[in-house]
PDB file of C-alpha atoms and ligand atoms in Angstrom:
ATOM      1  CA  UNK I  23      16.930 -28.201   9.802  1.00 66.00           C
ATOM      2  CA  UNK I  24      13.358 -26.648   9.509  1.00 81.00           C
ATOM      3  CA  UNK I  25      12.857 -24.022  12.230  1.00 93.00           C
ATOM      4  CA  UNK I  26      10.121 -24.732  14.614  1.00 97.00           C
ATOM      5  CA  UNK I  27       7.185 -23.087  14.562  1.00 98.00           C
ATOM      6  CA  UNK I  28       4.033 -22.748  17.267  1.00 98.00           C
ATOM      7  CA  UNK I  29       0.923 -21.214  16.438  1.00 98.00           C
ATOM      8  CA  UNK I  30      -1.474 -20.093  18.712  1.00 98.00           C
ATOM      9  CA  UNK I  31      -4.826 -19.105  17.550  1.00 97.00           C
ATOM     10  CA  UNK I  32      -8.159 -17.373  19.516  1.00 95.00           C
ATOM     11  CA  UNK I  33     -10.563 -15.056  19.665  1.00 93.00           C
ATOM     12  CA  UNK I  34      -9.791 -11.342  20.887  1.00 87.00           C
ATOM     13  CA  UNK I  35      -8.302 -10.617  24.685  1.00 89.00           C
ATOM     14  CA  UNK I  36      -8.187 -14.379  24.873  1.00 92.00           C
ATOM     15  CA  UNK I  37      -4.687 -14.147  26.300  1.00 91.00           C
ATOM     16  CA  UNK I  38      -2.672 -15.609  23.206  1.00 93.00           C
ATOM     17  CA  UNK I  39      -0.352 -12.850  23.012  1.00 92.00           C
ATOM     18  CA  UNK I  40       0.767 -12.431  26.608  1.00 92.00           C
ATOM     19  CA  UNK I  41       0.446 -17.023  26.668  1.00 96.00           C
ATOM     20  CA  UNK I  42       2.734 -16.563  23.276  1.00 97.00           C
ATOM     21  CA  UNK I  43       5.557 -14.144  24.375  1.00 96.00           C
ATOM     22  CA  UNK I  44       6.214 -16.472  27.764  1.00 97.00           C
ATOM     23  CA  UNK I  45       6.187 -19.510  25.749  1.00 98.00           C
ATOM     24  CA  UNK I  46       8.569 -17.777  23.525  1.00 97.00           C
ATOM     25  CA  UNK I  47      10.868 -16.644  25.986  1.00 97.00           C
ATOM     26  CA  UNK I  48      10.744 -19.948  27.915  1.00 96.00           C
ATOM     27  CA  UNK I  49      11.635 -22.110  24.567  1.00 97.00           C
ATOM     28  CA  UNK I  50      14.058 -19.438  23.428  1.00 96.00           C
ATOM     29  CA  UNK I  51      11.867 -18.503  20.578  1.00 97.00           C
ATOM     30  CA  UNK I  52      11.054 -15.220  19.046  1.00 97.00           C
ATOM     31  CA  UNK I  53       7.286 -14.094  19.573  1.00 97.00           C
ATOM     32  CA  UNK I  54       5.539 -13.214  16.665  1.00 97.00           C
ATOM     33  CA  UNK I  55       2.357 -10.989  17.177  1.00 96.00           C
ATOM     34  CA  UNK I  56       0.918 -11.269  13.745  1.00 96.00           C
ATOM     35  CA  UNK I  57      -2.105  -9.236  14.999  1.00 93.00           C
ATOM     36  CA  UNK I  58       0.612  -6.390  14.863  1.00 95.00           C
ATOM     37  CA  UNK I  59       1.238  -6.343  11.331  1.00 96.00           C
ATOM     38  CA  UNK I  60      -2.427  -6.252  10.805  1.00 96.00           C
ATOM     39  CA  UNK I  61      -2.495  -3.202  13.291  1.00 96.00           C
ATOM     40  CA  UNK I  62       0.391  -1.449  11.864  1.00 97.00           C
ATOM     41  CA  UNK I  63      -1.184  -1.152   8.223  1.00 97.00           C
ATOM     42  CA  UNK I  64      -4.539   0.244   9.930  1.00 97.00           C
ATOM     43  CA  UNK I  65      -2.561   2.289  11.633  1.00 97.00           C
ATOM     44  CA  UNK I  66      -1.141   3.908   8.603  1.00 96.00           C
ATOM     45  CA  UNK I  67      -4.173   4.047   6.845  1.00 96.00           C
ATOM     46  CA  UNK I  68      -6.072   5.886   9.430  1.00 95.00           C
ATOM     47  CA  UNK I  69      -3.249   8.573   9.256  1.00 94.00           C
ATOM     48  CA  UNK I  70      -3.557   8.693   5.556  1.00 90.00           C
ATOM     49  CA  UNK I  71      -6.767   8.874   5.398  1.00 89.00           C
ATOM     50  CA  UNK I  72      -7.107   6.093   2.846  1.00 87.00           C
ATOM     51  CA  UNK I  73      -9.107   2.982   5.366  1.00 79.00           C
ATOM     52  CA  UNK I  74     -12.421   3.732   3.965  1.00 83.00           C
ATOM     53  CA  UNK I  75     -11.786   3.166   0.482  1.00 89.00           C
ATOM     54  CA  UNK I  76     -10.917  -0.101  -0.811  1.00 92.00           C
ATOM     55  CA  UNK I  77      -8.908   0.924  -3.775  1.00 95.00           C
ATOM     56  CA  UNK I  78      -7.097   4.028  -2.272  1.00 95.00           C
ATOM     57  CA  UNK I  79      -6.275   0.929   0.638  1.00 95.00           C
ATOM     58  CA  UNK I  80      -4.733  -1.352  -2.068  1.00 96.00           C
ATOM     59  CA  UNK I  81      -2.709   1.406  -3.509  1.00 96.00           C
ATOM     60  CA  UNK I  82      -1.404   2.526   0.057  1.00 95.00           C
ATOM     61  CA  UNK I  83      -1.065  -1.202   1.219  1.00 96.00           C
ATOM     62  CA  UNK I  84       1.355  -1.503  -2.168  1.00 95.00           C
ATOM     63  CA  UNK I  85       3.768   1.634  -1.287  1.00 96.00           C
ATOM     64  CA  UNK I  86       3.737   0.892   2.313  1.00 96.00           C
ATOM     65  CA  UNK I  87       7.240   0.337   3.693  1.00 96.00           C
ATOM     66  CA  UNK I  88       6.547  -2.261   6.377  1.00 96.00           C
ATOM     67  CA  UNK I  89       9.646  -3.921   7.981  1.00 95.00           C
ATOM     68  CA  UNK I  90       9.802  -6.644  10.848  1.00 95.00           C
ATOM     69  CA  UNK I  91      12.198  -6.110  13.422  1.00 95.00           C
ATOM     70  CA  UNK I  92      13.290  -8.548  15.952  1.00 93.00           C
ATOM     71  CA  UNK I  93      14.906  -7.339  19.177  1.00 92.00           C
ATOM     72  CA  UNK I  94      15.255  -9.643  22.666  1.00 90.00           C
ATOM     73  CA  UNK I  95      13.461 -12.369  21.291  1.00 91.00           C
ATOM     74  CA  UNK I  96      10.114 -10.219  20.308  1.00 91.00           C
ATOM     75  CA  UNK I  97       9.356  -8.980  17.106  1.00 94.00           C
ATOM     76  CA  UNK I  98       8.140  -5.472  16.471  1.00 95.00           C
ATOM     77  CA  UNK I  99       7.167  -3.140  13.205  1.00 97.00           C
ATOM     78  CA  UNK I 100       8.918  -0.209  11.796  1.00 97.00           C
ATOM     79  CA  UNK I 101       5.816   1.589   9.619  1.00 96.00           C
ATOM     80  CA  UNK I 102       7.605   3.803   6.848  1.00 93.00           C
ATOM     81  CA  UNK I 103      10.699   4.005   9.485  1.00 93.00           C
ATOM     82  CA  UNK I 104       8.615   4.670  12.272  1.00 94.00           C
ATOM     83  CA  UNK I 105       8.349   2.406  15.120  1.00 97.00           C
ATOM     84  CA  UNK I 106       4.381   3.293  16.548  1.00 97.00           C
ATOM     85  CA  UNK I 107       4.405   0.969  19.857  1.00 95.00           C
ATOM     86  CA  UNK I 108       1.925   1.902  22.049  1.00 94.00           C
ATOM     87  CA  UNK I 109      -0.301   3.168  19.325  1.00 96.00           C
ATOM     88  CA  UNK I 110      -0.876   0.359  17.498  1.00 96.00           C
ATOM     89  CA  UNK I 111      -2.845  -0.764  20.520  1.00 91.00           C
ATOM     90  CA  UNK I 112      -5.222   1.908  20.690  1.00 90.00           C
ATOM     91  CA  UNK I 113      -8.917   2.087  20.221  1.00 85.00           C
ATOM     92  CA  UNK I 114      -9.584   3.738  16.898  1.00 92.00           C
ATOM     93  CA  UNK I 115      -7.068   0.950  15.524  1.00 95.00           C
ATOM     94  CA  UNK I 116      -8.660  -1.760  17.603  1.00 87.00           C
ATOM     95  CA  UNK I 117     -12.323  -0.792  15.498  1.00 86.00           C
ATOM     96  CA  UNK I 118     -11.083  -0.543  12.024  1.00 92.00           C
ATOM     97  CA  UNK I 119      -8.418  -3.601  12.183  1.00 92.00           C
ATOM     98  CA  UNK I 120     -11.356  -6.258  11.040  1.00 87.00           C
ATOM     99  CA  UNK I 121     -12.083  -4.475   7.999  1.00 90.00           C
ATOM    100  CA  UNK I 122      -9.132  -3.668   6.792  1.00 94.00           C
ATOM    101  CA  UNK I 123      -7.540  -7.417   7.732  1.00 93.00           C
ATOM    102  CA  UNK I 124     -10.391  -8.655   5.825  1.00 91.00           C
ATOM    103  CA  UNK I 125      -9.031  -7.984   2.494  1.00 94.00           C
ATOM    104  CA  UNK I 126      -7.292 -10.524   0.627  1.00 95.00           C
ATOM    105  CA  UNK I 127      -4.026  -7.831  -0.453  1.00 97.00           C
ATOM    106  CA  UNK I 128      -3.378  -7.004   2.985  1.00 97.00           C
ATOM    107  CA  UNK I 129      -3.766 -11.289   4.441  1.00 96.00           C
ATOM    108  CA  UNK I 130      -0.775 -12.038   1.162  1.00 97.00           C
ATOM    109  CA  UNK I 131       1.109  -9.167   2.571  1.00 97.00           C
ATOM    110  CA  UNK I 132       1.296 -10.019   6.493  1.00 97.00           C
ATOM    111  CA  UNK I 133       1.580 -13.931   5.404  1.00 97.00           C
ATOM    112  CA  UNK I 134       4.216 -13.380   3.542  1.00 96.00           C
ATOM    113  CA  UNK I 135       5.933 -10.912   6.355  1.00 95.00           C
ATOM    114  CA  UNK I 136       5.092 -13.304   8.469  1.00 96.00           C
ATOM    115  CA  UNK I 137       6.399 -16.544   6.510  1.00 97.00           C
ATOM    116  CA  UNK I 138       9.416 -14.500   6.140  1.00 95.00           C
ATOM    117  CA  UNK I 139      10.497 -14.190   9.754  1.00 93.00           C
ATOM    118  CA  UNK I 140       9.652 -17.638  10.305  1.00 95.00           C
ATOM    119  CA  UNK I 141      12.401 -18.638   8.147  1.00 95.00           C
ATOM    120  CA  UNK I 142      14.999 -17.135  10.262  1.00 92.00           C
ATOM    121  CA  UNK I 143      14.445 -18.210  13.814  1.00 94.00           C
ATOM    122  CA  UNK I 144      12.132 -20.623  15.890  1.00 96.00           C
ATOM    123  CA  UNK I 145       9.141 -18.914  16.399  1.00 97.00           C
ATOM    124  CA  UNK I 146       5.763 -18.808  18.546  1.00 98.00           C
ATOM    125  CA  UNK I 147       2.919 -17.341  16.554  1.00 98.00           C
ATOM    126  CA  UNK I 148      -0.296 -16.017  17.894  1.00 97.00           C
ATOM    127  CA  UNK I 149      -3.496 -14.588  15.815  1.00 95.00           C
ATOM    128  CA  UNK I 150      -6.542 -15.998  14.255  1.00 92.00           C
ATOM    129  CA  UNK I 151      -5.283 -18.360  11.192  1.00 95.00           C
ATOM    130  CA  UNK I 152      -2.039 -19.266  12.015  1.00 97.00           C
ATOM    131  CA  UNK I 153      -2.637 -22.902  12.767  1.00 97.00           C
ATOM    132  CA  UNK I 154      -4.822 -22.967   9.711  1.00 96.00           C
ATOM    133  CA  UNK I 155      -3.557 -20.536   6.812  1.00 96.00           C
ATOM    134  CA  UNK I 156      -0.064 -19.080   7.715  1.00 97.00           C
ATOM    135  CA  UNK I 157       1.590 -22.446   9.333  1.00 97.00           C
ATOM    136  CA  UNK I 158      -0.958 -25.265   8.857  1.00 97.00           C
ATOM    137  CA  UNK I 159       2.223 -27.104   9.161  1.00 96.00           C
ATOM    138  CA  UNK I 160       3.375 -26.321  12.390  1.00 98.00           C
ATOM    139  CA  UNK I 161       4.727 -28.577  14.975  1.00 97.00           C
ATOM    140  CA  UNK I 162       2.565 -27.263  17.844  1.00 98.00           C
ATOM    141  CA  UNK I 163      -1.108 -25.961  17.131  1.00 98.00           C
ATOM    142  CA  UNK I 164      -3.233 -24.410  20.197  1.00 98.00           C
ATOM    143  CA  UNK I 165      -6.617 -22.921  20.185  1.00 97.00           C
ATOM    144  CA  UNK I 166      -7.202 -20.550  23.412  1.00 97.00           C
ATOM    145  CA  UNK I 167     -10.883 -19.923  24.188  1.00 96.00           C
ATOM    146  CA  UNK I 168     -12.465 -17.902  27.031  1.00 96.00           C
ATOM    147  CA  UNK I 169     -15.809 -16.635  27.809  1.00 96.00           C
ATOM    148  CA  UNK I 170     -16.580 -13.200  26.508  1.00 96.00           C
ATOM    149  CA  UNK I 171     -17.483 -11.815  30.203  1.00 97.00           C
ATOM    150  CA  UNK I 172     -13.738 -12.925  31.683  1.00 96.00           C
ATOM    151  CA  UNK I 173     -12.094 -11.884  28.261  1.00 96.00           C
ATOM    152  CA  UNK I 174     -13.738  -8.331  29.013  1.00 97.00           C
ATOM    153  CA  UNK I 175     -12.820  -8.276  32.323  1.00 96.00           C
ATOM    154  CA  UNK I 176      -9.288  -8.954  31.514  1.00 93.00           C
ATOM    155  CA  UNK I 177      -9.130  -6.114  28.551  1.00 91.00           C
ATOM    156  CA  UNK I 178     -10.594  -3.706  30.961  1.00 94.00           C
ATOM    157  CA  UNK I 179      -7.342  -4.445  33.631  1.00 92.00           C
ATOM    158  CA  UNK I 180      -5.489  -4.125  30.618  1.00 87.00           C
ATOM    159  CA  UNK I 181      -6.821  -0.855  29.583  1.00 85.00           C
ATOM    160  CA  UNK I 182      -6.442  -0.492  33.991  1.00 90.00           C
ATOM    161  CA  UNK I 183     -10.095   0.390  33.715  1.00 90.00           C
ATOM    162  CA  UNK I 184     -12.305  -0.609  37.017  1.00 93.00           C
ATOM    163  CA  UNK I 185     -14.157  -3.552  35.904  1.00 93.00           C
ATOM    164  CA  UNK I 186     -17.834  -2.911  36.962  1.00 96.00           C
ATOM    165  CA  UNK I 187     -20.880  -4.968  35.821  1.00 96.00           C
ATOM    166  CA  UNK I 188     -21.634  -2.438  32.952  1.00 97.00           C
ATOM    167  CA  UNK I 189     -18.349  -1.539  32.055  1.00 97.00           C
ATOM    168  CA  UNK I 190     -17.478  -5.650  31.220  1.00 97.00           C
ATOM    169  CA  UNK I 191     -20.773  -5.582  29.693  1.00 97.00           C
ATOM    170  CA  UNK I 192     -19.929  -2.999  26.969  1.00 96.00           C
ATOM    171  CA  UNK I 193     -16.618  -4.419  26.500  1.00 95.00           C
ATOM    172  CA  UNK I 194     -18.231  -8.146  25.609  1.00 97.00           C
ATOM    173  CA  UNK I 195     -20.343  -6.096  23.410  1.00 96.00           C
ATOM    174  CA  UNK I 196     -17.552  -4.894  21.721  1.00 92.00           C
ATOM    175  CA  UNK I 197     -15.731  -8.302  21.728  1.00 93.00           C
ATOM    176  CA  UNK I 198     -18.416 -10.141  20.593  1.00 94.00           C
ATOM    177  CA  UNK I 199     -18.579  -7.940  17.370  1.00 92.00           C
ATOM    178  CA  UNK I 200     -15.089  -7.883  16.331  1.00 87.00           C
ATOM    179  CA  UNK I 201     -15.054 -12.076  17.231  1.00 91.00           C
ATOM    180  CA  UNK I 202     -18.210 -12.149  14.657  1.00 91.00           C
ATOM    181  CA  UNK I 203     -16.569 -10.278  12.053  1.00 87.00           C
ATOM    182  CA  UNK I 204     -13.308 -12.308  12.675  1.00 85.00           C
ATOM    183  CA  UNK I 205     -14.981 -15.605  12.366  1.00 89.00           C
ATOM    184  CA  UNK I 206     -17.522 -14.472   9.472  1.00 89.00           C
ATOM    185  CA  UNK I 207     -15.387 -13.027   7.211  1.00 85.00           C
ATOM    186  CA  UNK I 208     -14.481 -15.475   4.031  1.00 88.00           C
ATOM    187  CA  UNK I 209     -10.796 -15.206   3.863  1.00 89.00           C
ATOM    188  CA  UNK I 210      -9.087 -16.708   6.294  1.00 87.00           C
ATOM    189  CA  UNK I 211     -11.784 -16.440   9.718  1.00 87.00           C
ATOM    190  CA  UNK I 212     -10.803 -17.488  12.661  1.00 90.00           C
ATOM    191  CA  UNK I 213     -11.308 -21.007  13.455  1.00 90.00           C
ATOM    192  CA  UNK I 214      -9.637 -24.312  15.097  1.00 94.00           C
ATOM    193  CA  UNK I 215      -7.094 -25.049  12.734  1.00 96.00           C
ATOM    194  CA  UNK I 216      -7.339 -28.834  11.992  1.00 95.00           C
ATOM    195  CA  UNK I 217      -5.247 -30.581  14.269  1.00 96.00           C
ATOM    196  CA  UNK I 218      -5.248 -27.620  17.103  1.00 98.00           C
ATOM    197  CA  UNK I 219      -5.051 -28.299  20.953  1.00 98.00           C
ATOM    198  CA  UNK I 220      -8.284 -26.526  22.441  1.00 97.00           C
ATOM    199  CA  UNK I 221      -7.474 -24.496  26.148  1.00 97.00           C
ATOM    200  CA  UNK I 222     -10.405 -22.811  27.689  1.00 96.00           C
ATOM    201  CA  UNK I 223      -8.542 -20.708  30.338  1.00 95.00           C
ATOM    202  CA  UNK I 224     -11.702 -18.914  31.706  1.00 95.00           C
ATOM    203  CA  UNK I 225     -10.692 -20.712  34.831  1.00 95.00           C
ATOM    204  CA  UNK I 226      -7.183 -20.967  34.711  1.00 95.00           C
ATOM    205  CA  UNK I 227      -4.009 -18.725  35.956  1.00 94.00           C
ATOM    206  CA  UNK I 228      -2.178 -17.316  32.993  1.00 94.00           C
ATOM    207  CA  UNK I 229       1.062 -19.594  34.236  1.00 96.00           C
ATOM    208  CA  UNK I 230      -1.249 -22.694  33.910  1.00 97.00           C
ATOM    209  CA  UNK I 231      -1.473 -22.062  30.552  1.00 97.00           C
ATOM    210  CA  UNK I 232       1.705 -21.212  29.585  1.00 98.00           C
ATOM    211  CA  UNK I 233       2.625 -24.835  31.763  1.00 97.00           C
ATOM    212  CA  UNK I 234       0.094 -26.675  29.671  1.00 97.00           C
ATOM    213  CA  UNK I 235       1.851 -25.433  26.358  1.00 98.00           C
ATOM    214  CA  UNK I 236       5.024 -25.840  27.337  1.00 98.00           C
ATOM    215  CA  UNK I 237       4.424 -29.276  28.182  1.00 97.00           C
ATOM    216  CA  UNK I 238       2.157 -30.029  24.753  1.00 98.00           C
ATOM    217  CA  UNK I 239       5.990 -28.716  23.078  1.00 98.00           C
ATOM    218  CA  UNK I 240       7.991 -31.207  25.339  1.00 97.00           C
ATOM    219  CA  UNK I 241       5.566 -33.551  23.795  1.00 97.00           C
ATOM    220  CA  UNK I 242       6.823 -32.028  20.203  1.00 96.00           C
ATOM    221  CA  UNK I 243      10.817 -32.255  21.096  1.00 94.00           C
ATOM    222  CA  UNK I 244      10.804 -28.689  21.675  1.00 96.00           C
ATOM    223  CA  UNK I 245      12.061 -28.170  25.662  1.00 89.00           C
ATOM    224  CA  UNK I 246      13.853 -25.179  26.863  1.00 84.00           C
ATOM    225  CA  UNK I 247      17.202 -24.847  26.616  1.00 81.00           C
ATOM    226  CA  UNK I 248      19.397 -25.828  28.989  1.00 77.00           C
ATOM    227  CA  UNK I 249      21.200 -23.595  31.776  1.00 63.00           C
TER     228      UNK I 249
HETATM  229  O1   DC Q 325      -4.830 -10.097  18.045  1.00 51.12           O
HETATM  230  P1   DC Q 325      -5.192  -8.639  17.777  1.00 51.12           P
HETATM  231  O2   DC Q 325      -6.389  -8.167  18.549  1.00 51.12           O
HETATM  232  O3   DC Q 325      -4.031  -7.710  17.896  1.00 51.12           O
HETATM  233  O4   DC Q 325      -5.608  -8.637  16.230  1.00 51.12           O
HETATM  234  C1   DC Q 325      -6.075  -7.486  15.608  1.00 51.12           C
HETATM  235  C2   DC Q 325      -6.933  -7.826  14.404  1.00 51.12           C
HETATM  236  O5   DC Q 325      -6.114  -8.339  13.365  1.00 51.12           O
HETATM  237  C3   DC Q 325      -8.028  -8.837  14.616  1.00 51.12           C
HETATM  238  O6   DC Q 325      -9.266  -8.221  14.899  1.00 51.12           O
HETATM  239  C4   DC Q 325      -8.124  -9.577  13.323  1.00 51.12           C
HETATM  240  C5   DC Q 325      -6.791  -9.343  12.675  1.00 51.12           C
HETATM  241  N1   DC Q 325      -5.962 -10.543  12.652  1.00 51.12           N
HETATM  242  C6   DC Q 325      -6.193 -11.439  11.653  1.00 51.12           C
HETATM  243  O7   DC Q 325      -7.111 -11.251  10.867  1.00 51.12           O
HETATM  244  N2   DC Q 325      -5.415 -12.539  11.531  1.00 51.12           N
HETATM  245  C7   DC Q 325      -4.407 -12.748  12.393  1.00 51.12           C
HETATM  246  N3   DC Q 325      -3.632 -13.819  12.235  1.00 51.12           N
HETATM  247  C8   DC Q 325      -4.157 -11.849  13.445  1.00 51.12           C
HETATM  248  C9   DC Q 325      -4.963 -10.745  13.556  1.00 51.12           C
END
């Protein structure tokens, strides 16, 4: 039988990957990140040195040994046998990820990392073009909005920074920037997937969210197991 597959698409800090890896564990699914993969190759490339140059990128996207490992229902990367957690999330990654997931060799390589997995287990999927490019067949599509102010806040606690009027000002400033350059780019921007469930949780508790999904999926035939 097909595995099932749930994709879960929004704009930066709009909660899809802590929404995703609750769904995930709820269902019994494996969480799939794919913001990660895109993070891992930046990653790289800022330690190589070659994320300015589009050509020296292709050649180091090509060589790069990029595996996906599942462990306790999540899935995480091993870069070149490395495994860089943490550091994948950090800021100097966080400003070059657009650019270099903008480029059509690195989308075919994380799609097709990403179809891969898929094939193997039931799966919830966050990023930006699941729904539409990766699994525009999926069983359940979502689209989780916010407004920029309460998606700053929530990236500051994240970061466990105090969230004062001008610190959740610069942060929307940043969001709004990497939102415009993931929604303007032409491969593959972020958009609501055709047939995509829209969730503005501005105003909702993170466990609302995750009830509204997991009811959308009962909808689906796809309930928790048992026990
Ligand atoms: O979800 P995130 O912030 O970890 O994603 C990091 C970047 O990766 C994001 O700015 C755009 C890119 N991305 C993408 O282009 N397509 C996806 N499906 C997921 C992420």
């Amino acid at each position: 039988m097909r595995k099932h597959v749930i994709a879960i698409d929004g704009p930066a800090a709009s909660g899809k990957s802590t929404t995703a890896r609750q769904v995930a564990q709820r269902l019994g699914f494996v969480h799939m990140n794919s913001g990660l993969f895109y993070r891992a190759i930046t990653w790289a490339s800022l330690r190589d040195g070659w994320s300015d140059d589009i050509e020296r990128l292709r050649e180091g996207v090509a060589r790069l040994s990029i595996l996906p490992i599942v462990e306790a229902g999540v899935l995480d990367v091993q870069v070149r046998g490395v495994r860089p957690g943490i550091a994948l999330q950090g800021r100097d990654v966080s400003t070059r990820v657009s650019a270099v997931s903008a480029t059509d060799f690195v989308r075919k390589r994380v799609l097709q990392l990403l179809r891969a997995t898929a094939k193997e287990a039931d799966v919830v999927c966050d990023g930006r073009d699941i729904g539409s490019v990766v699994f525009p067949d999926a069983h359940l599509k979502v689209f989780l909005v916010a407004d920029v102010r309460e998606r700053a806040r929530r990236r500051l606690l994240d970061y466990q920074v105090e969230p004062s009027v001008e610190a959740i000002e610069e942060e929307a400033e940043r969001l709004r920037a990497r939102d415009d350059a993931d929604s303007t780019r032409a491969l593959a921007p972020l958009v609501k997937a055709a047939g995509a469930v829209e969730i503005d949780t501005t105003r909702l508790a993170p466990e609302a969210v995750i009830h509204r999904i997991l009811e959308l999926a009962g909808e689906r035939g796809m309930r928790a197991p048992e026990g």
